[in-house]
Short mmCIF file of C-alpha atoms in Angstrom, two decimals:
data_model
loop_
_atom_site.label_atom_id
_atom_site.label_comp_id
_atom_site.label_asym_id
_atom_site.label_seq_id
_atom_site.Cartn_x
_atom_site.Cartn_y
_atom_site.Cartn_z
CA MET A 1 -4.41 5.87 7.72
CA ALA A 2 -2.77 5.84 11.15
CA ALA A 3 -2.05 9.57 10.81
CA TRP A 4 -5.66 10.25 9.92
CA VAL A 5 -6.92 8.23 12.94
CA ILE A 6 -4.55 10.10 15.24
CA PHE A 7 -5.71 13.36 13.74
CA CYS A 8 -9.42 12.58 14.28
CA ILE A 9 -8.78 11.46 17.88
CA GLY A 10 -6.71 14.61 18.47
CA CYS A 11 -9.59 16.77 17.16
CA ALA A 12 -12.00 14.96 19.47
CA ALA A 13 -9.64 15.35 22.41
CA LEU A 14 -9.24 19.07 21.62
CA TYR A 15 -13.02 19.48 21.58
CA VAL A 16 -13.36 17.68 24.90
CA ALA A 17 -10.57 19.77 26.44
CA THR A 18 -11.93 23.11 25.26
CA THR A 19 -15.68 22.53 25.82
CA ALA A 20 -17.05 23.81 29.11
CA SER A 21 -18.57 21.18 31.34
CA SER A 22 -22.27 21.15 31.95
CA TYR A 23 -24.25 19.40 34.70
CA THR A 24 -27.73 17.86 34.58
CA ALA A 25 -29.81 17.38 37.70
CA THR A 26 -32.98 15.27 37.50
CA ALA A 27 -35.91 15.11 39.93
CA VAL A 28 -38.30 12.18 39.59
CA LEU A 29 -42.08 12.69 40.06
CA LEU A 30 -44.80 10.06 40.27
CA LEU A 31 -48.24 11.17 39.14
CA GLU A 32 -50.97 9.95 41.56
CA PRO A 33 -54.31 11.56 40.70
CA ARG A 34 -56.83 11.12 43.50
CA ARG A 35 -60.45 10.13 42.88
CA PRO A 36 -63.09 12.59 43.92
CA ALA A 37 -64.44 12.05 47.39
CA GLY A 38 -67.45 9.78 47.44
CA SER A 39 -66.63 8.08 44.16
CA GLY A 40 -66.80 4.42 44.61
CA SER A 41 -66.35 3.51 40.91
CA GLU A 42 -63.35 1.41 40.18
CA GLY A 43 -63.26 2.79 36.68
CA ALA A 44 -62.42 6.29 37.86
CA LEU A 45 -58.73 5.55 37.23
CA ALA A 46 -59.21 3.93 33.85
CA PRO A 47 -55.93 3.57 31.86
CA SER A 48 -57.27 5.53 28.93
CA LEU A 49 -58.06 8.48 31.13
CA ASP A 50 -54.75 8.24 33.01
CA VAL A 51 -52.77 8.40 29.77
CA GLY A 52 -54.45 11.62 28.72
CA ARG A 53 -54.12 13.05 32.20
CA ALA A 54 -50.42 12.20 32.31
CA GLU A 55 -49.82 13.99 29.03
CA SER A 56 -51.73 16.99 30.38
CA GLU A 57 -49.63 17.08 33.47
CA LEU A 58 -46.49 16.98 31.35
CA GLN A 59 -47.68 20.10 29.52
CA VAL A 60 -48.30 21.77 32.87
CA LEU A 61 -44.68 21.04 33.90
CA ARG A 62 -43.49 22.54 30.62
CA SER A 63 -45.77 25.58 30.79
CA GLU A 64 -44.30 29.08 30.75
CA ARG A 65 -46.25 30.00 33.85
CA LEU A 66 -44.54 27.32 35.95
CA LEU A 67 -41.11 28.13 34.52
CA ALA A 68 -41.64 31.84 35.10
CA ASN A 69 -42.52 31.13 38.69
CA VAL A 70 -39.24 29.18 39.15
CA PHE A 71 -37.28 31.81 37.29
CA ASN A 72 -38.60 34.65 39.43
CA SER A 73 -38.57 32.72 42.71
CA LEU A 74 -34.93 31.79 42.36
CA GLN A 75 -34.10 35.35 41.25
CA LEU A 76 -32.27 34.21 38.14
CA ALA A 77 -32.72 37.46 36.25
CA ASN A 78 -29.23 38.67 37.12
CA ASN A 79 -27.52 35.27 36.81
CA PRO A 80 -24.58 35.73 34.38
CA GLU A 81 -25.22 32.29 32.91
CA PHE A 82 -28.30 33.53 31.09
CA GLY A 83 -26.89 36.80 29.83
CA PRO A 84 -25.62 40.20 31.01
CA GLU A 85 -27.19 41.81 34.04
CA THR A 86 -29.94 44.36 33.38
CA SER A 87 -27.89 47.12 35.13
CA GLU A 88 -25.03 46.66 32.62
CA LYS A 89 -26.98 47.70 29.57
CA SER A 90 -25.98 51.02 28.12
CA GLU A 91 -28.34 53.89 27.69
CA ALA A 92 -29.73 54.41 24.20
CA PRO A 93 -28.00 57.38 22.39
CA ALA A 94 -30.16 60.29 21.55
CA PRO A 95 -31.14 60.52 17.91
CA ASP A 96 -29.05 62.88 15.83
CA PRO A 97 -31.28 65.68 14.46
CA LYS A 98 -28.81 66.20 11.66
CA GLY A 99 -28.92 62.59 10.52
CA LEU A 100 -30.12 61.75 7.07
CA PRO A 101 -33.81 61.02 6.52
CA GLY A 102 -34.66 57.38 6.78
CA GLN A 103 -31.33 56.54 8.44
CA GLN A 104 -31.76 53.98 11.29
CA THR A 105 -29.78 54.00 14.45
CA THR A 106 -29.03 50.86 16.45
CA GLN A 107 -30.88 50.85 19.80
CA PRO A 108 -29.78 48.64 22.65
CA PRO A 109 -32.35 46.12 23.85
CA ASP A 110 -34.68 47.40 26.54
CA SER A 111 -35.13 45.73 29.89
CA VAL A 112 -38.26 43.81 28.78
CA ASN A 113 -36.50 42.27 25.76
CA LEU A 114 -33.41 41.50 27.82
CA GLU A 115 -35.52 39.80 30.49
CA GLN A 116 -37.28 37.81 27.79
CA ARG A 117 -33.99 36.61 26.33
CA LYS A 118 -32.74 35.49 29.73
CA PHE A 119 -35.97 33.59 30.35
CA GLU A 120 -35.69 31.91 26.93
CA ASN A 121 -32.12 30.84 27.72
CA PHE A 122 -33.35 29.51 31.02
CA SER A 123 -36.28 27.54 29.41
CA GLU A 124 -34.12 25.90 26.74
CA ARG A 125 -32.21 23.97 29.39
CA PHE A 126 -35.34 22.62 31.06
CA THR A 127 -36.64 19.20 29.99
CA VAL A 128 -39.57 17.06 31.14
CA ARG A 129 -39.80 13.38 30.09
CA ARG A 130 -42.22 10.67 30.85
CA VAL A 131 -40.56 7.29 31.55
CA GLY A 132 -42.09 4.90 29.05
CA GLN A 133 -45.83 4.43 29.50
CA SER A 134 -45.63 4.76 33.28
CA TYR A 135 -46.74 7.67 35.47
CA VAL A 136 -43.13 8.48 36.44
CA VAL A 137 -41.92 11.84 35.15
CA GLU A 138 -38.28 13.01 35.06
CA VAL A 139 -37.72 16.71 35.46
CA SER A 140 -34.20 17.70 34.39
CA TYR A 141 -32.23 20.87 34.18
CA THR A 142 -28.77 21.40 32.65
CA SER A 143 -26.42 24.13 33.84
CA LYS A 144 -22.72 24.88 34.12
CA ASP A 145 -23.29 25.20 37.89
CA PRO A 146 -24.18 21.86 39.52
CA THR A 147 -25.82 23.59 42.46
CA LEU A 148 -28.00 25.71 40.18
CA ALA A 149 -29.02 22.58 38.22
CA ARG A 150 -30.15 20.87 41.40
CA ARG A 151 -32.04 23.88 42.70
CA VAL A 152 -33.91 24.49 39.43
CA ALA A 153 -34.94 20.83 39.11
CA ASN A 154 -36.23 20.67 42.62
CA ALA A 155 -37.86 24.08 42.36
CA ALA A 156 -39.73 23.06 39.24
CA VAL A 157 -41.16 19.99 40.98
CA SER A 158 -42.11 22.09 44.00
CA ALA A 159 -43.76 24.66 41.70
CA TYR A 160 -45.87 21.92 40.16
CA LEU A 161 -46.93 20.70 43.58
CA TRP A 162 -47.64 24.22 44.66
CA GLN A 163 -49.87 24.90 41.62
CA SER A 164 -51.82 21.67 42.16
CA ILE A 165 -52.34 22.28 45.85
CA ALA A 166 -53.11 26.00 45.37
CA ALA A 167 -55.82 25.13 42.84
CA LYS A 168 -57.39 22.73 45.24
CA ALA A 169 -57.08 25.23 48.06
CA ASP A 170 -58.96 27.78 45.99
CA ALA A 171 -61.62 25.29 45.14
CA ALA A 172 -61.88 24.34 48.82
CA LYS A 173 -62.33 27.95 49.85
CA ASN A 174 -65.15 28.45 47.29
CA GLY A 175 -66.83 25.13 47.98
CA ALA A 176 -69.12 24.65 50.97
CA GLU A 177 -68.54 20.90 51.07
CA PHE A 178 -65.05 21.24 52.59
CA LEU A 179 -64.36 22.15 56.18
CA GLN A 180 -62.15 24.97 57.29
CA GLY A 181 -59.60 22.44 58.49
CA ARG A 182 -59.30 21.10 55.00
CA VAL A 183 -58.68 24.58 53.73
CA ASN A 184 -56.02 25.15 56.36
CA ALA A 185 -54.28 21.87 55.50
CA LEU A 186 -54.23 22.66 51.84
CA SER A 187 -53.00 26.20 52.55
CA SER A 188 -50.21 24.85 54.75
CA GLN A 189 -49.18 22.46 52.08
CA ALA A 190 -49.25 25.22 49.46
CA ARG A 191 -47.11 27.48 51.64
CA ALA A 192 -44.59 24.67 52.15
CA ALA A 193 -44.44 24.09 48.39
CA ALA A 194 -44.04 27.81 47.69
CA THR A 195 -41.21 28.08 50.20
CA ALA A 196 -39.50 25.08 48.59
CA VAL A 197 -39.74 26.76 45.17
CA SER A 198 -38.03 29.89 46.34
CA GLU A 199 -35.28 27.86 48.05
CA GLY A 200 -34.76 25.41 45.24
CA THR A 201 -35.58 22.40 47.44
CA LEU A 202 -38.47 20.02 48.02
CA PRO A 203 -41.29 20.77 50.53
CA ALA A 204 -40.19 20.23 54.15
CA THR A 205 -43.64 18.80 55.06
CA PRO A 206 -45.60 16.05 53.28
CA THR A 207 -48.04 17.07 50.55
CA PRO A 208 -50.59 14.26 50.52
CA ASP A 209 -53.16 16.36 48.67
CA ALA A 210 -51.01 16.82 45.60
CA ASP A 211 -51.79 14.56 42.68
CA ALA A 212 -48.17 13.45 42.63
CA ARG A 213 -45.63 11.97 45.02
CA VAL A 214 -41.93 12.72 44.93
CA ILE A 215 -39.98 9.43 44.77
CA GLY A 216 -36.54 10.86 44.00
CA ALA A 217 -35.13 14.24 44.82
CA ALA A 218 -32.63 15.90 42.48
CA LEU A 219 -29.14 15.44 43.93
CA GLN A 220 -26.23 17.62 43.13
CA PRO A 221 -24.37 16.09 40.16
CA LEU A 222 -20.94 14.66 41.01
CA LYS A 223 -19.69 14.68 37.46
CA PRO A 224 -20.44 16.66 34.27
CA SER A 225 -23.18 15.39 32.01
CA ALA A 226 -21.63 17.10 28.97
CA PRO A 227 -19.45 16.88 27.05
CA ARG A 228 -19.51 13.04 26.98
CA LYS A 229 -15.76 12.55 26.70
CA ALA A 230 -15.69 8.78 26.13
CA LEU A 231 -18.38 9.02 23.49
CA ILE A 232 -16.71 11.89 21.68
CA LEU A 233 -13.24 10.24 21.78
CA GLY A 234 -14.75 6.99 20.57
CA LEU A 235 -16.61 8.82 17.83
CA GLY A 236 -13.37 10.53 16.81
CA ALA A 237 -11.58 7.16 16.67
CA THR A 238 -14.45 5.64 14.70
CA ILE A 239 -14.45 8.51 12.20
CA GLY A 240 -10.66 8.18 11.93
CA VAL A 241 -10.78 4.45 11.26
CA VAL A 242 -13.71 4.58 8.85
CA GLY A 243 -12.40 7.69 7.10
CA GLY A 244 -8.94 6.16 6.88
CA LEU A 245 -10.30 2.96 5.37
CA LEU A 246 -12.37 4.91 2.84
CA ALA A 247 -9.35 7.06 1.99
CA VAL A 248 -7.14 4.00 1.53
CA ALA A 249 -9.85 2.33 -0.65
CA LEU A 250 -10.21 5.50 -2.76
CA LEU A 251 -6.48 5.90 -3.15
CA GLN A 252 -6.14 2.23 -4.10
CA ALA A 253 -8.90 2.63 -6.66
CA LEU A 254 -7.24 5.71 -8.16
CA ASP A 255 -3.67 4.46 -7.86
CA ARG A 256 -2.14 3.92 -11.33
CA ARG A 257 1.33 2.96 -10.04
CA VAL A 258 2.77 -0.44 -10.81
CA ARG A 259 3.63 -2.39 -7.63
CA THR A 260 3.48 -6.10 -8.50
CA PRO A 261 4.28 -8.32 -11.55
CA GLN A 262 0.55 -8.80 -11.97
CA ASP A 263 0.22 -5.03 -12.55
CA LEU A 264 2.71 -5.27 -15.37
CA VAL A 265 0.89 -8.12 -17.06
CA GLN A 266 -2.76 -7.30 -16.39
CA ARG A 267 -2.82 -3.51 -16.32
CA ALA A 268 0.05 -2.60 -18.62
CA GLY A 269 -0.01 -5.66 -20.88
CA ILE A 270 3.81 -6.13 -20.69
CA PRO A 271 5.49 -9.43 -19.80
CA CYS A 272 7.39 -9.35 -16.51
CA LEU A 273 10.89 -10.75 -17.12
CA ALA A 274 12.20 -10.44 -13.58
CA VAL A 275 11.56 -8.92 -10.19
CA VAL A 276 14.52 -7.19 -8.56
CA PRO A 277 13.92 -6.47 -4.85
CA GLU A 278 14.89 -3.42 -2.83
CA VAL A 279 18.02 -4.36 -0.91
CA SER A 280 19.00 -2.53 2.25
CA ARG A 281 22.43 -0.91 2.25
CA LYS A 282 22.58 -0.49 6.00
CA THR A 283 25.72 -1.51 7.82
CA ALA A 284 25.98 -3.24 11.20
CA ASN A 285 25.73 0.10 13.00
CA GLY A 286 22.45 0.90 11.23
CA ARG A 287 23.80 3.55 8.85
CA ARG A 288 23.31 3.46 5.07
CA GLU A 289 26.69 2.94 3.38
CA PRO A 290 27.50 4.91 0.20
CA VAL A 291 26.80 3.30 -3.17
CA ASP A 292 29.88 1.76 -4.77
CA LEU A 293 28.94 -0.19 -7.84
CA ARG A 294 32.57 -1.14 -8.47
CA ASN A 295 32.62 -3.39 -5.42
CA ALA A 296 31.48 -6.81 -6.64
CA ALA A 297 31.23 -8.03 -3.03
CA ALA A 298 28.84 -5.27 -1.97
CA PRO A 299 26.14 -6.58 0.42
CA TRP A 300 23.26 -5.65 -1.90
CA LEU A 301 24.90 -7.47 -4.83
CA LEU A 302 25.23 -10.63 -2.74
CA ASP A 303 21.59 -10.63 -1.73
CA VAL A 304 19.94 -13.92 -2.65
CA ARG A 305 16.73 -12.43 -3.99
CA PHE A 306 18.63 -9.73 -5.93
CA ALA A 307 20.89 -12.32 -7.55
CA ALA A 308 17.82 -14.48 -8.38
CA GLY A 309 16.23 -11.47 -10.12
CA ILE A 310 19.33 -10.88 -12.28
CA ARG A 311 19.47 -14.59 -13.17
CA ASP A 312 15.81 -14.47 -14.22
CA LEU A 313 16.58 -11.47 -16.41
CA ARG A 314 19.52 -13.29 -18.05
CA THR A 315 17.40 -16.37 -18.71
CA SER A 316 14.57 -14.28 -20.23
CA ILE A 317 17.03 -12.47 -22.53
CA GLN A 318 18.66 -15.74 -23.63
CA LEU A 319 15.25 -17.22 -24.43
CA ALA A 320 14.31 -14.15 -26.47
CA LEU A 321 17.63 -14.35 -28.35
CA ALA A 322 17.26 -18.09 -28.99
CA SER A 323 13.87 -17.49 -30.56
CA ARG A 324 15.66 -15.21 -33.06
CA GLY A 325 18.53 -17.61 -33.69
CA GLN A 326 21.00 -15.56 -31.67
CA ASP A 327 23.07 -16.44 -28.70
CA ALA A 328 26.20 -14.30 -28.54
CA GLU A 329 27.45 -10.98 -29.95
CA CYS A 330 24.10 -9.38 -29.34
CA VAL A 331 23.08 -5.94 -28.03
CA ILE A 332 20.82 -5.64 -24.98
CA ALA A 333 19.24 -2.22 -24.28
CA LEU A 334 17.93 -1.21 -20.82
CA VAL A 335 15.49 1.73 -20.87
CA GLY A 336 14.23 3.32 -17.67
CA CYS A 337 10.53 4.06 -17.44
CA THR A 338 11.25 7.05 -15.20
CA ARG A 339 14.36 8.78 -13.95
CA HIS A 340 16.54 6.92 -11.45
CA SER A 341 14.94 3.56 -12.33
CA GLY A 342 18.17 1.68 -11.56
CA THR A 343 19.25 0.71 -15.09
CA THR A 344 22.94 1.26 -14.30
CA LEU A 345 23.03 -1.18 -11.34
CA ILE A 346 20.98 -3.78 -13.24
CA GLY A 347 23.24 -3.41 -16.31
CA LEU A 348 26.45 -3.85 -14.26
CA SER A 349 24.98 -6.82 -12.40
CA LEU A 350 23.87 -8.44 -15.66
CA ALA A 351 27.35 -7.87 -17.18
CA ARG A 352 29.01 -9.49 -14.16
CA LEU A 353 26.68 -12.44 -14.37
CA LEU A 354 27.29 -12.89 -18.09
CA GLN A 355 31.04 -12.77 -17.50
CA GLU A 356 30.83 -15.33 -14.68
CA GLY A 357 29.13 -17.64 -17.23
CA GLY A 358 32.20 -17.53 -19.43
CA GLY A 359 31.14 -14.76 -21.79
CA THR A 360 32.22 -11.22 -22.40
CA ALA A 361 30.02 -8.23 -21.64
CA ARG A 362 30.54 -4.54 -22.06
CA LEU A 363 28.41 -1.73 -20.74
CA ILE A 364 27.89 1.50 -22.75
CA ASP A 365 26.46 4.52 -20.97
CA THR A 366 24.52 6.50 -23.58
CA ASN A 367 23.47 9.52 -21.50
CA ILE A 368 25.91 11.81 -23.28
CA HIS A 369 23.90 15.03 -22.70
CA ASN A 370 23.44 14.71 -18.97
CA ALA A 371 24.38 18.00 -17.30
CA THR A 372 25.80 16.24 -14.23
CA SER A 373 28.69 13.82 -14.05
CA PRO A 374 27.36 10.28 -14.44
CA LEU A 375 28.15 7.77 -11.75
CA LEU A 376 30.10 5.62 -14.20
CA SER A 377 32.52 8.48 -14.85
CA GLU A 378 33.84 8.48 -11.28
CA ASN A 379 37.62 7.86 -11.11
CA PHE A 380 37.71 8.17 -14.88
CA ASP A 381 41.11 7.56 -16.42
CA ALA A 382 42.19 10.42 -18.65
CA ASP A 383 43.55 7.89 -21.22
CA SER A 384 40.18 6.08 -21.44
CA ALA A 385 37.72 6.92 -24.14
CA SER A 386 34.14 8.09 -23.79
CA LEU A 387 31.14 7.59 -26.08
CA ALA A 388 30.89 11.32 -26.89
CA GLU A 389 34.58 11.45 -27.91
CA LEU A 390 34.27 8.36 -30.11
CA ILE A 391 31.21 9.79 -31.91
CA ASN A 392 33.11 13.04 -32.58
CA ASN A 393 36.35 11.17 -33.50
CA PRO A 394 35.52 7.88 -35.22
CA GLY A 395 39.25 7.19 -35.81
CA ARG A 396 39.70 6.28 -32.16
CA ILE A 397 37.09 3.50 -32.13
CA ALA A 398 39.54 0.67 -32.99
CA SER A 399 42.13 1.77 -30.40
CA ALA A 400 39.68 2.93 -27.72
CA ARG A 401 40.53 1.75 -24.21
CA LEU A 402 37.53 1.02 -22.02
CA HIS A 403 37.20 2.01 -18.42
CA ASP A 404 37.51 -0.85 -15.87
CA PHE A 405 34.62 -0.50 -13.45
CA GLY A 406 34.85 -3.24 -10.83
CA GLY A 407 35.77 -5.90 -13.34
CA VAL A 408 33.30 -4.78 -16.00
CA SER A 409 34.44 -2.97 -19.16
CA VAL A 410 32.51 0.27 -19.30
CA LEU A 411 32.35 2.98 -21.98
CA PRO A 412 31.24 6.10 -20.12
CA ALA A 413 28.95 8.52 -21.88
CA ARG A 414 31.25 11.46 -21.44
CA SER A 415 34.60 12.46 -20.01
CA PRO A 416 34.53 14.66 -16.89
CA TYR A 417 37.53 16.55 -18.28
CA LYS A 418 36.19 17.47 -21.72
CA PRO A 419 33.01 19.21 -22.84
CA VAL A 420 30.53 17.39 -25.03
CA SER A 421 29.98 18.79 -28.52
CA SER A 422 26.40 19.68 -29.32
CA GLY A 423 26.79 17.71 -32.56
CA ALA A 424 27.19 14.41 -30.76
CA SER A 425 24.06 12.33 -31.22
CA LEU A 426 22.99 8.68 -30.70
CA GLY A 427 21.37 8.89 -34.18
CA SER A 428 24.82 9.28 -35.77
CA PRO A 429 26.05 6.36 -37.92
CA VAL A 430 29.25 6.47 -35.87
CA PHE A 431 27.29 5.22 -32.84
CA GLN A 432 26.41 2.13 -34.86
CA SER A 433 30.05 1.68 -35.62
CA VAL A 434 30.85 1.83 -31.92
CA ILE A 435 28.23 -0.80 -31.17
CA ASP A 436 29.51 -3.10 -33.99
CA HIS A 437 33.06 -2.81 -32.66
CA MET A 438 32.08 -3.51 -29.05
CA ARG A 439 29.84 -6.50 -29.83
CA ARG A 440 32.62 -8.57 -31.42
CA GLY A 441 33.02 -11.65 -29.28
CA GLY A 442 30.50 -10.79 -26.57
CA TYR A 443 27.47 -8.97 -25.29
CA VAL A 444 26.91 -5.22 -25.36
CA ILE A 445 24.59 -3.67 -22.79
CA LEU A 446 23.25 -0.21 -23.56
CA ASP A 447 22.29 1.89 -20.55
CA LEU A 448 19.72 4.20 -22.16
CA PRO A 449 18.20 7.30 -20.45
CA PRO A 450 14.41 7.45 -20.05
CA LEU A 451 12.42 8.51 -23.10
CA SER A 452 10.98 11.41 -21.08
CA THR A 453 14.46 12.96 -20.80
CA SER A 454 16.04 11.95 -24.10
CA ALA A 455 14.23 11.24 -27.37
CA GLU A 456 17.53 9.78 -28.72
CA SER A 457 16.82 6.66 -26.65
CA ARG A 458 14.37 5.57 -29.29
CA VAL A 459 17.07 5.72 -32.01
CA ALA A 460 19.51 3.82 -29.78
CA ALA A 461 16.87 1.21 -28.89
CA ARG A 462 16.43 0.39 -32.61
CA ARG A 463 20.10 -0.69 -32.78
CA ALA A 464 19.63 -3.30 -30.01
CA ASP A 465 18.63 -6.88 -30.52
CA VAL A 466 16.39 -6.93 -27.44
CA VAL A 467 15.04 -4.05 -25.38
CA VAL A 468 14.08 -4.35 -21.73
CA ILE A 469 12.07 -1.66 -19.87
CA VAL A 470 13.03 -1.05 -16.23
CA ALA A 471 10.06 0.07 -14.12
CA GLU A 472 10.52 1.18 -10.51
CA ALA A 473 7.85 -0.38 -8.31
CA GLY A 474 5.59 2.18 -6.63
CA ARG A 475 6.82 5.02 -8.82
CA ALA A 476 6.22 4.11 -12.44
CA THR A 477 2.60 4.24 -13.51
CA VAL A 478 0.65 2.23 -16.06
CA ASP A 479 0.55 5.35 -18.27
CA ASP A 480 4.33 5.69 -18.11
CA LEU A 481 4.76 2.11 -19.15
CA SER A 482 2.24 2.46 -21.99
CA ASP A 483 3.98 5.60 -23.27
CA VAL A 484 7.47 4.05 -23.17
CA THR A 485 6.25 0.78 -24.79
CA SER A 486 4.33 2.46 -27.57
CA GLY A 487 7.22 4.89 -28.20
CA LEU A 488 9.74 2.05 -28.55
CA ILE A 489 7.53 -0.25 -30.57
CA GLY A 490 6.58 2.66 -32.81
CA VAL A 491 10.23 3.05 -33.96
CA GLY A 492 10.68 -0.67 -34.53
CA ALA A 493 12.47 -1.64 -31.29
CA ASN A 494 12.22 -5.27 -30.14
CA VAL A 495 10.68 -4.86 -26.65
CA ILE A 496 10.62 -8.27 -24.97
CA GLY A 497 9.30 -7.23 -21.56
CA ALA A 498 9.92 -5.22 -18.41
CA ILE A 499 11.71 -5.55 -15.09
CA LEU A 500 10.04 -4.59 -11.82
CA ASN A 501 12.85 -2.96 -9.82
CA ARG A 502 12.89 -2.25 -6.08
CA ALA A 503 9.74 -4.38 -5.62
#
């Protein structure tokens, strides 16, 4: 989830870093329509009429005529921000008289179309907004150039003032009720507004005859108005957090792996006999020391929680044997749910614990067809026997010498010095003879390979008095446990429960 949040924030930061800045300049206009001269009615400025008039004036500010006036007055036709200059367009190629009938040739846009496109690009960045229900109007323009944004916003306001004053000036010229001085005043105000439009500023002289009053000139923006970096970064972080939570929830809902003892009982329907924790093998300098199962004083074997888990396993096995009227000379089988489930370490630890209680325990490694040298075959004595050799040579069972592995008598699956015959099988009656010989006077622990790698584990599990499944927490799934349990029970094995290893 943290990686997803960092990724989303990084995408947002990349967008902010690569997006060109844009600036928005806003001029504020207050609409103040004057009553006609000689009108003494107080209802001339009725709110209902003012609302309609305000909306009409907004449409005037948005009109194409006013924007075209600003566009032409500021000479924006050749501004590269709105498109290529008119002089850069290429001449249209002459039609090929030899061309196929009906074949169309691509013609470059003419000057009229190019001018229209530039004007459309200019108009799209122009906005007019009425502030609430008041008569205050905000005229804004967005551009990559802050100076251009300020000039256009002010020019648009000046163009509106100019149109209003010019209309009144025309009416004054045609009407006999106004004096020539009134005409001159209106003309002067109109000229001042027109000059302001071309310069991108506000009129230098007051314009009292306009039906609006400027209450705030557009100032040059000091910082970009887009992109909104804080908003985009916050949005990226929010998307990352929400998306991460949704992903975690979805993964949790679809996760079939077994992680807790409750998963074994509720989801897989298998009793949990013990929980063996993951024990760190790091030394004082922070490095992981190599695995040496022969060392009975290894730090991970002396861990309190690890020892408690092995004791719980011993107690569960003894209770299961007591229910069947057995206590000693029994066979215990450990079957891994998946590869590298830790059956060897648990079997050795259980054997040591049983021997510390005054009993005798022997461990038999049954993975005779493993292509690699098993861990229990390290430092193998050439005079010691292996399970594969005893199956092929039953006469050596009575005189077989077991391998001493850290105080535990171990019968390795195979000798590292001799090849294993393809005829060796755990289903052979000789394997039962080996078990019967080893169980005299003590416990026999069978370290069986997973059913997914060796189907012979089912045959060997039938020869055990109790069978315990070893499931690695966070790796074994409910489906794996169900397959192993049904496979063992299907052949008649006495499955008493499962161990949650590395929890």
